[in-house]
Short mmCIF file of C-alpha atoms in Angstrom, two decimals:
data_model
loop_
_atom_site.label_atom_id
_atom_site.label_comp_id
_atom_site.label_asym_id
_atom_site.label_seq_id
_atom_site.Cartn_x
_atom_site.Cartn_y
_atom_site.Cartn_z
CA MET A 197 7.23 -2.05 -5.27
CA HIS A 198 9.17 -2.17 -2.76
CA GLN A 199 12.23 -2.46 -0.95
CA SER A 200 15.02 0.09 -1.23
CA TYR A 201 18.57 -0.87 -0.36
CA GLY A 202 21.45 1.17 0.93
CA LEU A 203 19.60 4.40 1.66
CA PRO A 204 19.40 6.30 4.97
CA GLU A 205 16.41 5.78 7.20
CA ASP A 206 13.50 8.15 6.69
CA ILE A 207 13.77 10.99 9.14
CA GLU A 208 10.06 11.72 9.18
CA ASP A 209 8.45 10.31 12.29
CA GLY A 210 4.96 9.89 10.85
CA ASP A 211 2.31 7.99 12.75
CA GLY A 212 0.34 6.52 9.85
CA LEU A 213 0.71 3.49 7.67
CA ARG A 214 1.65 3.94 4.06
CA GLU A 215 0.91 1.70 1.13
CA LYS A 216 3.69 1.25 -1.28
CA CYS A 217 2.25 1.72 -4.71
CA GLY A 218 -0.48 1.64 -7.27
CA VAL A 219 -0.18 0.09 -10.74
CA PHE A 220 -2.14 0.56 -13.96
CA GLY A 221 -1.87 -0.78 -17.50
CA ILE A 222 -3.89 -0.64 -20.71
CA TYR A 223 -3.47 -2.42 -24.05
CA GLY A 224 -4.62 -1.36 -27.52
CA HIS A 225 -6.18 2.06 -26.85
CA PRO A 226 -5.17 5.15 -28.88
CA ASP A 227 -5.25 7.32 -25.74
CA ALA A 228 -3.27 4.86 -23.63
CA ALA A 229 -1.00 7.37 -21.86
CA ALA A 230 -3.79 9.84 -21.03
CA ILE A 231 -5.99 7.03 -19.68
CA THR A 232 -3.08 5.71 -17.63
CA ALA A 233 -2.53 9.16 -16.14
CA LEU A 234 -6.18 9.30 -15.10
CA GLY A 235 -5.96 5.82 -13.63
CA LEU A 236 -2.90 6.80 -11.61
CA HIS A 237 -4.70 9.90 -10.40
CA ALA A 238 -7.39 7.65 -8.92
CA LEU A 239 -4.64 5.57 -7.28
CA GLN A 240 -2.82 8.59 -5.86
CA HIS A 241 -3.70 7.55 -2.30
CA ARG A 242 -1.46 4.48 -2.74
CA GLY A 243 1.67 6.57 -3.26
CA GLN A 244 2.36 10.29 -3.35
CA GLU A 245 6.11 10.63 -3.76
CA ALA A 246 6.58 9.89 -7.44
CA ALA A 247 4.85 8.57 -10.54
CA GLY A 248 5.79 7.27 -13.96
CA ILE A 249 4.35 6.10 -17.27
CA VAL A 250 5.91 4.00 -20.04
CA ALA A 251 4.15 3.82 -23.42
CA PHE A 252 4.85 1.86 -26.62
CA ASP A 253 4.02 3.26 -30.07
CA GLY A 254 4.64 0.15 -32.13
CA LYS A 255 8.30 0.97 -32.75
CA ARG A 256 9.81 2.33 -29.55
CA PHE A 257 9.16 2.78 -25.86
CA HIS A 258 8.68 6.23 -24.30
CA SER A 259 9.15 6.90 -20.60
CA GLU A 260 8.25 9.81 -18.33
CA ARG A 261 9.09 9.44 -14.64
CA ARG A 262 8.61 12.32 -12.27
CA MET A 263 8.87 13.21 -8.61
CA GLY A 264 5.68 14.37 -6.95
CA LEU A 265 1.97 13.98 -7.57
CA VAL A 266 0.37 12.61 -10.71
CA GLY A 267 -1.69 15.74 -11.29
CA ASP A 268 1.33 17.99 -10.98
CA ASN A 269 3.28 16.07 -13.61
CA PHE A 270 0.93 14.30 -16.02
CA SER A 271 -1.90 16.80 -16.52
CA ARG A 272 -0.08 18.85 -19.13
CA ARG A 273 -0.68 18.06 -22.79
CA GLU A 274 2.98 18.29 -23.74
CA VAL A 275 3.87 15.50 -21.28
CA ILE A 276 1.19 13.14 -22.60
CA GLU A 277 2.25 13.95 -26.19
CA ARG A 278 5.71 12.62 -25.32
CA LEU A 279 4.06 9.27 -24.55
CA PRO A 280 2.56 8.18 -27.89
CA GLY A 281 1.25 4.69 -28.49
CA ASN A 282 -1.74 2.48 -27.86
CA SER A 283 -0.34 0.61 -24.86
CA ALA A 284 1.01 1.96 -21.57
CA ILE A 285 1.67 1.07 -17.96
CA GLY A 286 1.98 3.39 -14.99
CA HIS A 287 2.97 3.47 -11.36
CA THR A 288 2.59 5.73 -8.36
CA ARG A 289 4.83 5.08 -5.41
CA TYR A 290 5.97 5.52 -1.87
CA SER A 291 9.53 4.61 -1.06
CA THR A 292 10.18 2.07 1.69
CA THR A 293 13.18 3.68 3.32
CA GLY A 294 15.18 6.80 2.66
CA GLU A 295 14.73 9.44 0.04
CA THR A 296 12.89 8.97 -3.20
CA ILE A 297 15.25 9.40 -6.12
CA LEU A 298 14.43 9.49 -9.82
CA ARG A 299 16.28 6.30 -10.70
CA ASN A 300 13.94 4.39 -8.36
CA VAL A 301 10.75 5.75 -9.92
CA GLN A 302 8.80 3.13 -11.83
CA PRO A 303 7.98 1.68 -14.29
CA LEU A 304 11.51 0.40 -14.74
CA PHE A 305 12.59 -0.32 -18.31
CA ALA A 306 15.33 -2.39 -19.91
CA GLU A 307 16.27 -3.57 -23.39
CA LEU A 308 16.39 -7.37 -23.28
CA ASN A 309 17.48 -9.83 -25.92
CA ALA A 310 13.91 -10.23 -27.14
CA GLY A 311 13.10 -6.51 -27.01
CA GLY A 312 12.14 -3.84 -24.52
CA PHE A 313 10.45 -4.69 -21.23
CA ALA A 314 8.91 -2.28 -18.71
CA ILE A 315 7.61 -3.34 -15.32
CA ALA A 316 5.81 -1.78 -12.35
CA HIS A 317 5.23 -3.41 -8.99
CA ASN A 318 3.03 -3.08 -5.93
CA GLY A 319 4.20 -5.14 -2.98
CA ASN A 320 7.51 -6.29 -1.60
CA LEU A 321 9.83 -9.18 -2.39
CA THR A 322 10.90 -10.75 0.87
CA ASN A 323 13.93 -12.36 -0.80
CA GLY A 324 14.71 -9.41 -3.07
CA LEU A 325 17.97 -8.52 -1.33
CA THR A 326 19.13 -12.13 -1.35
CA ILE A 327 18.53 -12.36 -5.11
CA ARG A 328 20.16 -8.98 -5.62
CA ARG A 329 23.30 -10.12 -3.80
CA ARG A 330 23.51 -13.18 -6.02
CA LEU A 331 23.00 -11.20 -9.23
CA VAL A 332 25.64 -8.63 -8.28
CA ARG A 333 28.05 -11.40 -7.38
CA GLU A 334 27.46 -12.88 -10.83
CA GLY A 335 28.22 -9.59 -12.56
CA ALA A 336 24.89 -7.78 -12.79
CA MET A 337 25.00 -3.98 -12.75
CA MET A 338 22.06 -2.54 -10.84
CA GLN A 339 20.70 0.82 -11.91
CA SER A 340 18.31 1.36 -8.99
CA THR A 341 17.99 0.44 -5.33
CA THR A 342 14.54 -1.18 -5.62
CA ASP A 343 13.64 -4.84 -5.34
CA THR A 344 11.63 -4.52 -8.56
CA GLU A 345 14.80 -4.41 -10.63
CA VAL A 346 15.64 -8.01 -9.84
CA MET A 347 12.66 -9.04 -11.98
CA LEU A 348 14.23 -7.42 -15.03
CA HIS A 349 17.44 -9.35 -14.45
CA LEU A 350 15.68 -12.64 -13.78
CA VAL A 351 13.61 -12.37 -16.95
CA ALA A 352 16.71 -11.41 -18.95
CA ARG A 353 18.69 -14.38 -17.64
CA SER A 354 16.07 -17.05 -18.29
CA SER A 355 17.07 -19.51 -21.01
CA ARG A 356 13.47 -20.06 -22.15
CA ASN A 357 12.34 -18.89 -25.57
CA ARG A 358 8.81 -17.59 -25.01
CA PHE A 359 8.33 -14.44 -22.96
CA ILE A 360 5.67 -16.00 -20.76
CA ASP A 361 8.03 -18.83 -19.86
CA ARG A 362 10.84 -16.42 -19.04
CA PHE A 363 8.49 -14.31 -16.93
CA VAL A 364 7.23 -17.37 -15.04
CA ASP A 365 10.83 -18.51 -14.50
CA ALA A 366 11.45 -15.18 -12.78
CA LEU A 367 8.29 -15.47 -10.67
CA ARG A 368 9.34 -18.89 -9.44
CA GLU A 369 12.46 -17.36 -7.87
CA ILE A 370 10.79 -14.59 -5.89
CA GLU A 371 8.96 -14.64 -2.57
CA GLY A 372 6.64 -12.21 -0.88
CA ALA A 373 3.70 -10.13 -2.08
CA TYR A 374 3.35 -8.63 -5.53
CA ALA A 375 1.05 -7.30 -8.18
CA PHE A 376 3.01 -6.74 -11.39
CA VAL A 377 2.07 -5.01 -14.62
CA GLY A 378 4.53 -5.29 -17.48
CA LEU A 379 4.74 -4.13 -21.08
CA THR A 380 6.69 -5.61 -23.99
CA ASN A 381 6.63 -4.60 -27.63
CA LYS A 382 3.78 -7.07 -28.15
CA LYS A 383 2.11 -7.74 -24.81
CA LEU A 384 0.61 -6.38 -21.63
CA VAL A 385 1.27 -8.73 -18.72
CA GLY A 386 -0.12 -8.91 -15.20
CA ALA A 387 0.72 -11.18 -12.28
CA ARG A 388 -0.47 -11.60 -8.70
CA ASP A 389 1.37 -13.43 -5.94
CA PRO A 390 0.29 -16.99 -5.06
CA LEU A 391 -1.56 -15.86 -1.92
CA GLY A 392 -3.17 -12.83 -3.53
CA ILE A 393 -1.80 -10.54 -0.81
CA ARG A 394 -1.69 -7.48 -3.04
CA PRO A 395 -4.74 -6.63 -5.18
CA LEU A 396 -5.00 -6.52 -8.98
CA VAL A 397 -8.17 -6.20 -11.05
CA LEU A 398 -9.07 -6.58 -14.71
CA GLY A 399 -11.25 -4.06 -16.51
CA GLU A 400 -12.22 -3.12 -20.04
CA LEU A 401 -12.64 0.18 -21.88
CA ASP A 402 -13.77 0.34 -25.51
CA GLY A 403 -12.88 -3.33 -25.85
CA CYS A 404 -9.34 -2.76 -24.50
CA PRO A 405 -8.10 -4.64 -21.41
CA ILE A 406 -6.99 -2.75 -18.32
CA LEU A 407 -5.08 -3.88 -15.24
CA ALA A 408 -5.24 -1.79 -12.07
CA SER A 409 -4.64 -2.00 -8.33
CA GLU A 410 -8.20 -0.98 -7.49
CA THR A 411 -11.61 -0.62 -9.10
CA CYS A 412 -11.63 3.13 -8.42
CA ALA A 413 -9.07 3.45 -11.24
CA LEU A 414 -11.62 1.85 -13.58
CA ASP A 415 -14.43 4.11 -12.38
CA ILE A 416 -12.57 7.33 -13.13
CA ILE A 417 -12.27 6.45 -16.83
CA GLY A 418 -15.68 4.83 -17.20
CA ALA A 419 -14.23 1.34 -17.64
CA LYS A 420 -16.10 -1.86 -16.87
CA TYR A 421 -14.90 -4.11 -14.09
CA ILE A 422 -14.45 -7.67 -15.36
CA ARG A 423 -12.94 -9.62 -12.46
CA ASP A 424 -10.09 -9.81 -9.96
CA ILE A 425 -6.86 -11.36 -11.18
CA GLU A 426 -6.70 -14.58 -9.18
CA ASN A 427 -4.01 -15.38 -6.66
CA GLY A 428 -1.06 -16.98 -8.45
CA GLU A 429 -2.42 -16.03 -11.88
CA VAL A 430 -0.44 -14.58 -14.79
CA VAL A 431 -2.40 -12.89 -17.59
CA ILE A 432 -1.09 -11.95 -21.03
CA PHE A 433 -2.86 -9.62 -23.47
CA ASP A 434 -1.75 -9.32 -27.09
CA GLU A 435 -3.24 -9.11 -30.59
CA ASP A 436 -4.42 -12.71 -30.28
CA GLY A 437 -6.51 -11.98 -27.17
CA VAL A 438 -5.96 -13.01 -23.56
CA GLN A 439 -4.12 -15.94 -22.04
CA SER A 440 -4.38 -16.98 -18.40
CA HIS A 441 -1.62 -19.04 -16.81
CA LYS A 442 -1.54 -20.55 -13.33
CA PRO A 443 2.02 -21.74 -12.85
CA PHE A 444 1.86 -22.28 -9.09
CA PRO A 445 0.23 -25.03 -7.03
CA PRO A 446 -3.25 -23.93 -5.87
CA GLN A 447 -3.33 -22.14 -2.52
CA ARG A 448 -6.03 -20.51 -0.42
CA VAL A 449 -6.29 -16.82 -1.19
CA ARG A 450 -5.14 -14.59 1.68
CA PRO A 451 -5.57 -10.92 0.73
CA CYS A 452 -4.06 -8.23 2.92
CA ILE A 453 -6.54 -7.21 5.60
CA PHE A 454 -5.15 -3.66 5.56
CA GLU A 455 -6.58 -3.05 2.11
CA TYR A 456 -9.95 -3.04 3.87
CA ILE A 457 -8.84 -1.27 7.03
CA TYR A 458 -6.84 1.55 5.51
CA PHE A 459 -5.26 1.40 2.07
CA ALA A 460 -7.93 0.95 -0.56
CA ARG A 461 -10.11 3.91 -1.44
CA PRO A 462 -13.54 3.70 0.21
CA ASP A 463 -15.29 3.64 -3.18
CA SER A 464 -13.28 0.62 -4.37
CA VAL A 465 -14.49 -2.96 -4.37
CA VAL A 466 -11.78 -5.37 -3.20
CA GLY A 467 -12.30 -9.11 -3.43
CA GLY A 468 -15.97 -8.57 -4.16
CA ARG A 469 -16.48 -6.48 -1.02
CA SER A 470 -17.29 -2.77 -0.84
CA VAL A 471 -14.47 -1.17 1.13
CA TYR A 472 -16.80 1.54 2.45
CA ASP A 473 -19.35 -1.00 3.70
CA ILE A 474 -16.62 -3.10 5.34
CA ARG A 475 -15.19 -0.10 7.18
CA LYS A 476 -18.63 0.81 8.48
CA ALA A 477 -18.99 -2.81 9.61
CA PHE A 478 -15.66 -2.55 11.46
CA GLY A 479 -17.01 0.46 13.35
CA ALA A 480 -20.29 -1.27 14.17
CA GLN A 481 -18.47 -4.35 15.47
CA LEU A 482 -16.16 -2.15 17.54
CA ALA A 483 -19.20 -0.46 19.07
CA ARG A 484 -20.66 -3.83 20.00
CA GLU A 485 -17.40 -4.73 21.69
CA SER A 486 -16.54 -1.50 23.50
CA ALA A 487 -18.96 1.43 23.24
CA PRO A 488 -18.51 3.83 26.20
CA ASP A 489 -21.04 6.27 27.63
CA ALA A 490 -20.47 9.32 25.46
CA ASP A 491 -22.16 12.32 23.87
CA VAL A 492 -20.62 12.39 20.41
CA ILE A 493 -18.57 10.25 18.00
CA VAL A 494 -15.71 12.13 16.33
CA PRO A 495 -13.76 10.56 13.42
CA VAL A 496 -10.06 11.21 12.94
CA PRO A 497 -10.22 12.37 9.31
CA ASP A 498 -10.21 11.10 6.74
CA SER A 499 -9.52 7.42 7.19
CA GLY A 500 -11.55 7.07 10.39
CA VAL A 501 -14.77 8.42 8.87
CA PRO A 502 -16.54 5.25 7.61
CA ALA A 503 -15.81 3.29 10.80
CA ALA A 504 -17.03 6.24 12.89
CA ILE A 505 -20.31 6.28 10.97
CA GLY A 506 -20.79 2.57 11.64
CA PHE A 507 -19.86 3.01 15.31
CA ALA A 508 -22.29 5.90 15.77
CA GLN A 509 -25.15 4.04 14.12
CA GLU A 510 -24.61 0.89 16.19
CA ALA A 511 -24.08 2.74 19.49
CA ASN A 512 -26.89 5.25 18.78
CA ILE A 513 -24.58 8.15 19.61
CA PRO A 514 -24.53 11.30 17.43
CA TYR A 515 -21.78 11.56 14.82
CA GLU A 516 -20.14 14.95 14.37
CA LEU A 517 -17.09 16.40 12.64
CA GLY A 518 -15.21 17.41 15.75
CA ILE A 519 -11.93 17.57 13.82
CA ILE A 520 -11.59 19.51 10.58
CA ARG A 521 -8.82 18.48 8.23
CA ASN A 522 -6.82 20.95 6.15
CA HIS A 523 -6.45 19.23 2.77
CA TYR A 524 -3.94 21.78 1.50
CA VAL A 525 -0.97 20.69 3.57
CA GLY A 526 1.69 18.49 2.00
CA ARG A 527 2.96 15.26 3.50
CA THR A 528 6.05 16.91 4.99
CA PHE A 529 6.61 20.26 6.65
CA ILE A 530 9.76 21.93 7.88
CA GLU A 531 9.50 22.34 11.65
CA PRO A 532 12.51 24.42 12.69
CA THR A 533 11.77 24.83 16.39
CA GLN A 534 10.40 22.63 19.14
CA GLN A 535 7.48 25.00 19.65
CA ILE A 536 6.44 24.79 15.99
CA ARG A 537 7.02 21.03 15.99
CA GLU A 538 4.62 20.59 18.90
CA LEU A 539 1.97 22.54 16.99
CA GLY A 540 2.58 20.56 13.80
CA VAL A 541 -0.55 18.39 14.03
CA ARG A 542 -2.66 21.55 13.76
CA LEU A 543 -1.35 22.10 10.26
CA LYS A 544 -3.48 19.15 9.16
CA HIS A 545 -6.16 18.93 11.87
CA SER A 546 -8.10 21.60 13.76
CA ALA A 547 -10.56 21.11 16.60
CA ASN A 548 -14.18 22.07 15.99
CA ARG A 549 -14.70 23.58 19.44
CA ALA A 550 -18.46 23.99 19.03
CA VAL A 551 -18.81 20.22 18.71
CA VAL A 552 -16.46 19.01 21.46
CA ASN A 553 -16.58 21.68 24.18
CA GLY A 554 -18.03 20.20 27.37
CA LYS A 555 -18.76 16.85 25.70
CA ARG A 556 -17.74 13.26 26.36
CA ILE A 557 -16.30 12.33 22.99
CA VAL A 558 -15.23 9.12 21.29
CA LEU A 559 -12.32 9.58 18.88
CA LEU A 560 -12.46 6.92 16.16
CA ASP A 561 -9.35 6.11 14.12
CA ASP A 562 -8.53 3.28 11.73
CA SER A 563 -5.20 2.29 13.29
CA LEU A 564 -2.67 3.13 15.99
CA VAL A 565 0.97 2.75 15.00
CA ARG A 566 3.53 4.79 16.94
CA GLY A 567 0.90 6.79 18.79
CA THR A 568 2.64 10.14 18.37
CA THR A 569 -0.14 11.74 16.34
CA SER A 570 -2.80 10.28 18.62
CA VAL A 571 -1.17 11.99 21.61
CA LYS A 572 -1.47 15.35 19.85
CA ILE A 573 -5.07 14.79 18.77
CA VAL A 574 -6.19 13.77 22.26
CA ARG A 575 -4.47 16.85 23.68
CA MET A 576 -6.09 19.03 21.00
CA MET A 577 -9.54 17.73 21.99
CA ARG A 578 -8.90 18.48 25.64
CA ASP A 579 -7.66 21.97 24.76
CA ALA A 580 -10.93 22.46 22.85
CA GLY A 581 -12.86 21.71 26.03
CA ALA A 582 -13.71 18.02 25.75
CA ARG A 583 -14.83 16.71 29.14
CA GLU A 584 -13.79 13.13 28.41
CA VAL A 585 -11.82 11.68 25.50
CA HIS A 586 -12.31 7.99 24.72
CA PHE A 587 -10.17 6.54 21.93
CA ARG A 588 -11.42 3.66 19.76
CA VAL A 589 -9.44 1.95 17.00
CA ALA A 590 -11.05 0.04 14.12
CA SER A 591 -8.17 -2.40 13.80
CA PRO A 592 -6.54 -4.70 16.34
CA PRO A 593 -3.26 -3.62 17.99
CA ILE A 594 -0.39 -3.62 15.48
CA THR A 595 2.28 -5.68 17.18
CA HIS A 596 4.44 -6.81 14.24
CA PRO A 597 5.97 -5.02 11.26
CA ASP A 598 4.97 -5.72 7.67
CA TYR A 599 7.27 -6.99 4.92
CA TYR A 600 4.78 -7.14 2.05
CA GLY A 601 4.54 -3.58 0.83
CA ILE A 602 3.30 -1.60 3.84
CA ASP A 603 5.59 0.97 5.38
CA THR A 604 5.45 0.00 9.05
CA PRO A 605 8.07 0.80 11.67
CA GLU A 606 10.27 -1.85 13.19
CA ARG A 607 8.77 -3.64 16.17
CA ASP A 608 10.54 -1.54 18.78
CA LYS A 609 8.70 1.53 17.42
CA LEU A 610 5.25 -0.03 17.35
CA LEU A 611 3.34 1.21 20.39
CA ALA A 612 1.35 -2.01 20.81
CA ALA A 613 4.54 -4.09 20.77
CA GLN A 614 5.90 -2.14 23.75
CA HIS A 615 2.80 -1.61 25.90
CA ASP A 616 -0.42 -3.31 26.90
CA VAL A 617 -3.71 -1.49 26.31
CA GLU A 618 -3.50 0.34 29.62
CA GLY A 619 0.05 1.43 28.87
CA MET A 620 -1.04 2.70 25.45
CA ARG A 621 -3.97 4.55 27.02
CA GLN A 622 -1.64 6.34 29.39
CA PHE A 623 0.76 7.13 26.55
CA ILE A 624 -1.85 8.84 24.36
CA GLY A 625 -3.59 10.45 27.35
CA ALA A 626 -7.13 9.18 26.71
CA ASP A 627 -9.71 8.39 29.38
CA SER A 628 -10.20 4.95 27.82
CA LEU A 629 -8.78 3.01 24.87
CA ALA A 630 -10.09 -0.04 23.05
CA PHE A 631 -9.37 -1.85 19.79
CA ILE A 632 -11.57 -4.10 17.70
CA SER A 633 -10.65 -7.73 18.33
CA VAL A 634 -9.03 -9.93 15.70
CA ASP A 635 -12.11 -12.13 15.63
CA GLY A 636 -14.19 -8.97 15.41
CA ILE A 637 -12.41 -7.95 12.23
CA TYR A 638 -13.24 -11.31 10.69
CA LYS A 639 -16.86 -11.15 11.83
CA ALA A 640 -17.21 -7.71 10.25
CA MET A 641 -15.86 -9.24 7.04
CA GLY A 642 -18.70 -11.77 7.08
CA GLU A 643 -16.71 -14.64 8.54
CA ASN A 644 -17.50 -16.57 11.72
CA GLY A 645 -14.15 -15.50 13.12
CA ARG A 646 -10.52 -16.16 12.33
CA ASN A 647 -9.74 -19.72 11.28
CA PRO A 648 -6.50 -20.41 13.20
CA LEU A 649 -5.56 -23.30 10.89
CA HIS A 650 -6.28 -21.50 7.62
CA PRO A 651 -6.50 -17.73 8.19
CA GLN A 652 -8.72 -16.11 5.59
CA PHE A 653 -6.61 -12.95 5.33
CA THR A 654 -3.01 -11.88 5.68
CA ASP A 655 -3.07 -10.46 9.21
CA HIS A 656 0.51 -10.86 10.49
CA CYS A 657 0.63 -7.27 11.81
CA PHE A 658 -1.82 -8.38 14.52
CA THR A 659 -0.89 -12.03 14.95
CA GLY A 660 2.80 -12.31 14.02
CA GLU A 661 1.95 -15.19 11.64
CA TYR A 662 3.72 -14.37 8.38
CA PRO A 663 2.32 -16.31 5.39
CA THR A 664 5.57 -16.52 3.36
CA PRO A 665 9.27 -16.99 4.11
CA LEU A 666 11.10 -13.83 5.21
CA THR A 667 14.43 -14.75 3.64
CA ASP A 668 15.96 -11.28 3.67
CA ARG A 669 14.83 -10.61 7.21
CA GLU A 670 16.25 -13.88 8.48
CA ALA A 671 19.52 -13.22 6.71
CA ARG A 672 19.69 -9.72 8.14
CA ASP A 673 19.10 -11.00 11.66
CA SER A 674 21.81 -13.64 11.31
CA GLN A 675 24.35 -11.50 9.45
CA PRO A 676 23.43 -7.86 10.03
CA ARG A 677 26.90 -6.48 9.48
CA GLN A 678 27.56 -8.30 6.22
CA LEU A 679 24.22 -7.27 4.72
CA SER A 680 24.71 -3.69 5.87
CA LEU A 681 28.04 -3.51 4.10
CA LEU A 682 26.58 -5.01 0.95
CA ALA A 683 23.71 -2.52 0.96
CA GLU A 684 26.15 0.37 1.34
CA ALA A 685 28.24 -0.96 -1.52
CA SER A 686 25.21 -1.41 -3.74
#
């Protein structure tokens, strides 16, 4: 999912990127809800604010949507027992802006003319607000502030008879990036956007089809990976088997490069590529481009670890855990005073003084967004006695915000959009700073470099080349006051 409308801006000034969601669905299995809960647990890294499951028992739909982690809400037997049935879909989410509220937790469900329909969404509709405005103007009553809800209305308003035709009618109206899983009283449905920006895979367990954001969700339940859902493909599973529909003109697939850099779990396979191996390759390529004289390579845990291993191997510099992460700290923490706020990074990261004291170290991270956390980590290394601190980043500078399901700041808050590399180096306080090049990313992916005419991946955060229309963004830029008032009213 994921745009939210009319909510206050998130007050947390985090420095990392956040994916928006993970989706999971299974058809025809007697333990559908329990399997879905396990699948969502494997996808927890894609969203940690809320989770939900909708199941169908042959007569009625059952829904459980909760705030917080999957394990905290769906590990108890009594919760799963309230989700009977042999088909289910699930969702784990981050919100885009503002607070997470229960009415926004997915899957969303509605009773349509042809029966119940539940839907969950990973991605972002870049014309979702424009469609929402039109629907409200025509009399629709919105029950959430998410862009996902417009799909329910579009399916409901289609004049076609068959569900697949109504669903495709709705898809033809939306723009942006999406991976949908949906559940009717007869079918499990999946859909991936025409460019394949957001991932969706097909698996099988005990002869039952499964849809999931990543292969790690198949691994946790012992399911077999079958294939990726293709870009622009719609799949339908029912008692008659599987149908595959391709309602859009063929386009070159352009998956999101950040799935490989940051979002996907290292043990997942995305687009036929091992995420772990690709991240090591990023680090090796970065070392070839900008390895300094140093004594030790230190990853910024946990996301910088695979790239740091690749960097260390290529540069022939020892790899050590110079930063220890505390895994028992939640995503937010109340910081009541400036003094405590300045120490906040140490709640999650602690220096391993024995490794860094007196050493020339290379800090390896997967990305640099605002730079605020990097400042604290560099300072922490110096306080632990590091003689030199060189910062290396296994992605190119992030100069443009994302509108396809990644929670990035606006451009004026992106460090690389405001400073050149030397300015960023001074900001974070490192002795040197270097990023992998855009062509380097492509070479690490097994390409000869970036094809400027037909980019192989969605890489707009580095290049500013957005692959789809940004209808809502353009409307907001041209009529900011009108859209603001509409959002507040909605």
